[in-house]
Coordinates of C-alpha atoms and ligand atoms in Angstrom, one line a residue:
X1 CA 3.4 24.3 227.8
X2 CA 2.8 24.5 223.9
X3 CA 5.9 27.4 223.8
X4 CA 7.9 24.6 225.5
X5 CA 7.0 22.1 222.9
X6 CA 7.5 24.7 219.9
X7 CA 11.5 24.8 221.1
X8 CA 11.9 21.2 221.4
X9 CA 9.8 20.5 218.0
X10 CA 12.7 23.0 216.9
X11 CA 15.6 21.2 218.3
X12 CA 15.0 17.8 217.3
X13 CA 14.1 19.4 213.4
X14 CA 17.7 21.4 213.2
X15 CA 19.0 17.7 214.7
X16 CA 17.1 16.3 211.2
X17 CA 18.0 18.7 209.0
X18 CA 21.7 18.5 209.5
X19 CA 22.0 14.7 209.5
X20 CA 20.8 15.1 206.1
X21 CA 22.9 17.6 205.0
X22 CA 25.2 18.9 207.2
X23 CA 25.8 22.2 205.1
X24 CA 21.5 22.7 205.0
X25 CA 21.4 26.0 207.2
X26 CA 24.5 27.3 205.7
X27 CA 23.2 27.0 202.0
X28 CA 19.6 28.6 203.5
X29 CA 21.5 31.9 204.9
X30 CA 23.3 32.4 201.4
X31 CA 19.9 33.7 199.9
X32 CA 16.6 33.2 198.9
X33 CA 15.4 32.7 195.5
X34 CA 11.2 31.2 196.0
X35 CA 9.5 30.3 193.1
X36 CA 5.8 31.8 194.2
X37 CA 4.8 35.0 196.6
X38 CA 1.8 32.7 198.4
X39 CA -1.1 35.5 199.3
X40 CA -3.3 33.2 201.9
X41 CA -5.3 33.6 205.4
X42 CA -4.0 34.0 208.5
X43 CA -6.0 31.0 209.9
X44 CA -3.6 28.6 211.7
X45 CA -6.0 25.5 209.5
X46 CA -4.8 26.5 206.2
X47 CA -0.3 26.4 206.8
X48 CA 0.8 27.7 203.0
X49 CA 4.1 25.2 203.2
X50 CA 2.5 22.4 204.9
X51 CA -0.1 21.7 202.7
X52 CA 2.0 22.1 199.7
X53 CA 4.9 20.6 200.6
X54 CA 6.7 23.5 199.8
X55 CA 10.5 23.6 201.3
X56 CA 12.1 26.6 203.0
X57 CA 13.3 28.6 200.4
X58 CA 10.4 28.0 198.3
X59 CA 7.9 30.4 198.9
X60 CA 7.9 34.2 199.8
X61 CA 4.7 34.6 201.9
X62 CA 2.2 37.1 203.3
X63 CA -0.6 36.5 205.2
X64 CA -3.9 38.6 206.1
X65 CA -7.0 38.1 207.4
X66 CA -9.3 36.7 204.5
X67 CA -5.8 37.0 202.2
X68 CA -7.1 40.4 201.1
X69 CA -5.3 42.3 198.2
X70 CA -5.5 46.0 198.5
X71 CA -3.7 48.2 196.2
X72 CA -4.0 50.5 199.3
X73 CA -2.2 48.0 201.8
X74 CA 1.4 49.6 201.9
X75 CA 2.2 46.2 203.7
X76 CA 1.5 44.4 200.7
X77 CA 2.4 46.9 198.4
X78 CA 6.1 46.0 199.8
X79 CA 5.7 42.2 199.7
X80 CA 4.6 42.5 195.6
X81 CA 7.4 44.8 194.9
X82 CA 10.0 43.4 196.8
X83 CA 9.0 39.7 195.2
X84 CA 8.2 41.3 191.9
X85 CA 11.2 43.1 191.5
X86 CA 13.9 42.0 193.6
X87 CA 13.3 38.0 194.2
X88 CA 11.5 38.0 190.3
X89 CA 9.4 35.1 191.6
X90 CA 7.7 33.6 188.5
X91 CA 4.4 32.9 190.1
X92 CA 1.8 34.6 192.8
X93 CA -0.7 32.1 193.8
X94 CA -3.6 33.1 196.0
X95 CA -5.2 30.6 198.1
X96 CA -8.2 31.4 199.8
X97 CA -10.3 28.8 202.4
X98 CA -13.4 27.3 203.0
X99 CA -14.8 27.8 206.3
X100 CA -13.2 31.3 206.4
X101 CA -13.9 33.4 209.2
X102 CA -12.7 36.8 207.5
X103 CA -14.8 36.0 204.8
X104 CA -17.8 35.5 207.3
X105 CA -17.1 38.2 208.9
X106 CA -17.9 40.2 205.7
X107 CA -20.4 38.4 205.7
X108 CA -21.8 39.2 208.7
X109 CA -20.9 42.3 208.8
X110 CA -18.6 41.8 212.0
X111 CA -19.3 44.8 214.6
X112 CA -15.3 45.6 215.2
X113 CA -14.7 48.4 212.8
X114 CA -11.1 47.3 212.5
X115 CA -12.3 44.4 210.8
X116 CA -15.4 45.6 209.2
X117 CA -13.4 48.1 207.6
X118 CA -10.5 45.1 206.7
X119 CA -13.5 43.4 205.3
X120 CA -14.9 46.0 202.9
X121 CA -14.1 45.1 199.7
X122 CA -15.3 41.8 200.4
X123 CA -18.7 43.1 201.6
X124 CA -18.7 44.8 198.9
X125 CA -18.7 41.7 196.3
X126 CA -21.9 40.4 197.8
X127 CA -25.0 40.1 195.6
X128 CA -28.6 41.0 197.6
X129 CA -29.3 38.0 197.4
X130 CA -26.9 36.7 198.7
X131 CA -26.9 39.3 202.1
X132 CA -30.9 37.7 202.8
X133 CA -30.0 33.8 201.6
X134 CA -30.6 31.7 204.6
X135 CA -27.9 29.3 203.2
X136 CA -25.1 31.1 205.0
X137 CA -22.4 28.4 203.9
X138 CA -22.9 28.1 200.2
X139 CA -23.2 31.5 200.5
X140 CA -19.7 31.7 202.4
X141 CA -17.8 29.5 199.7
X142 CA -19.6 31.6 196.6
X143 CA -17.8 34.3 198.5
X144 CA -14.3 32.6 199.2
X145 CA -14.0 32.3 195.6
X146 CA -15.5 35.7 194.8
X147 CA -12.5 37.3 197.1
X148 CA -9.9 35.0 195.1
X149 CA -11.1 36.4 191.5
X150 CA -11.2 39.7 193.0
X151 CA -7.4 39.6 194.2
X152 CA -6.4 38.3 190.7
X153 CA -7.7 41.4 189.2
X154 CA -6.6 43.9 191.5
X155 CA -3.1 42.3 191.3
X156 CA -3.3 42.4 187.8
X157 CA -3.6 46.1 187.8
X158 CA -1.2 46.7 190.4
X159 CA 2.3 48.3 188.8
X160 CA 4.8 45.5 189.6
X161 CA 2.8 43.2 187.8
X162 CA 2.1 45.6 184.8
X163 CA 6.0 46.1 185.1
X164 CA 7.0 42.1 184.2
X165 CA 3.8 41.3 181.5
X166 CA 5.8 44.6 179.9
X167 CA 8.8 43.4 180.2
X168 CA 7.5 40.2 178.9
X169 CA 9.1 38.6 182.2
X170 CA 7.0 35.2 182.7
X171 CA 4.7 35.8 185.6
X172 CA 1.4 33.8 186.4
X173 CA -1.2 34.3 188.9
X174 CA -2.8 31.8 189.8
X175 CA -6.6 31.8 192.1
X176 CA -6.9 28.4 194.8
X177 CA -9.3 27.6 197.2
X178 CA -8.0 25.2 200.0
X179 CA -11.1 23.3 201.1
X180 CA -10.3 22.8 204.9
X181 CA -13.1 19.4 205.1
X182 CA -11.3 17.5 201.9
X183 CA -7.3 19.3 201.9
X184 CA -7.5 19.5 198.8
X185 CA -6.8 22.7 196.5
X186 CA -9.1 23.4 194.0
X187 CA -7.0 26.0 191.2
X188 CA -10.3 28.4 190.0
X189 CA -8.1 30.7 187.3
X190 CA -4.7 31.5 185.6
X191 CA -3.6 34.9 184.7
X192 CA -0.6 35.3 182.6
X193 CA 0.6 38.5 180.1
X194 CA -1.1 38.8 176.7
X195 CA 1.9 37.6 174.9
X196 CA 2.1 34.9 176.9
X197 CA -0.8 33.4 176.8
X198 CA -0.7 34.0 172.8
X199 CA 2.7 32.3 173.1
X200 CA 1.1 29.1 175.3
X201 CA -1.7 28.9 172.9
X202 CA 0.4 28.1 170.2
X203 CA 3.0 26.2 171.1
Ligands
CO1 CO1 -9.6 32.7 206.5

């Protein structure tokens, strides 16, 4: 049974851990301090750490279908603040997916109102011709990355972020795409404060 295999998978990875460091869980429970919030999918394809490489401790993550920001999500809402303001994380990346099925769904205009209503704002980004292009996967990708740009700018207005870039804390966000038929990432755009990017420019 796959739950059966999850445990022992489990087992045998504590087992690892500790014969390289025998001290590894101990350090871990002290405290967290990641260096990105990840914003991604849900989809079980597109895992945040293992395609990264990313370590426990590393990154703070939240997951929605079709890795959505909404200023209205109080889910989310909590995430940002709590990695803005508490953990002071010095990047947000977020990584959109080929192949998305949120994103189609928008597309598509899935029936489920649960999801349609989920999937609004991405609905909303399409183009008219886009809703009557026969080409339903280019289509899909154009929109992928759409949804990314989309989430940079809504996070760019939302108040923990203003909070930092006035604070002139160093915080970047950063727009991926994980293409699901290559694994690689393909980094679209890179928001940092006005002073900050002056201050990069320069130096
Ligand atoms: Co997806």
């Amino acid at each position: 049974m796959f739950p059966t295999r999850l445990r022992l998978y489990n087992k045998a990875w504590v087992a690892n851990r500790l014969e390289l460091n025998v001290r590894y869980f101990e350090r871990l429970a002290e405290g967290q301090s990641p260096q990105a919030l990840w914003i991604g999918c849900c989809d079980s394809r597109a895992p945040a750490e293992e395609i990264t490489g990313a370590r426990p401790g590393e990154l703070f993550v939240h997951r929605n279908i079709a890795n959505i920001v909404r200023a209205d999500d109080p889910s989310f809402a909590g995430v940002l603040f709590y990695a803005l303001e508490v953990l002071k994380v010095p990047h947000v990346i977020v990584c959109g997916h080929s192949n998305c099925g949120g994103v189609r769904g928008a597309l598509d205009n899935h029936p489920e109102p649960c999801l349609s209503q989920w999937l609004g704002p991405i609905r909303s980004l399409l183009t008219p011709g886009e809703l009557t292009d026969p080409d339903k996967d280019a289509v899909c990708l154009e929109l992928v990355k759409k949804n990314v740009r989309r989430a940079v700018n809504v996070l760019s207005e939302m108040a923990p972020v203003q909070a930092r870039w006035k604070q002139a804390s160093p915080l970047a966000i950063h727009g991926w795409v994980y293409h699901l038929d290559s694994g690689y990432l393909e980094a679209l755009e890179e928001r940092r404060s006005a002073s900050e990017s002056t201050a990069a420019a320069t130096h």
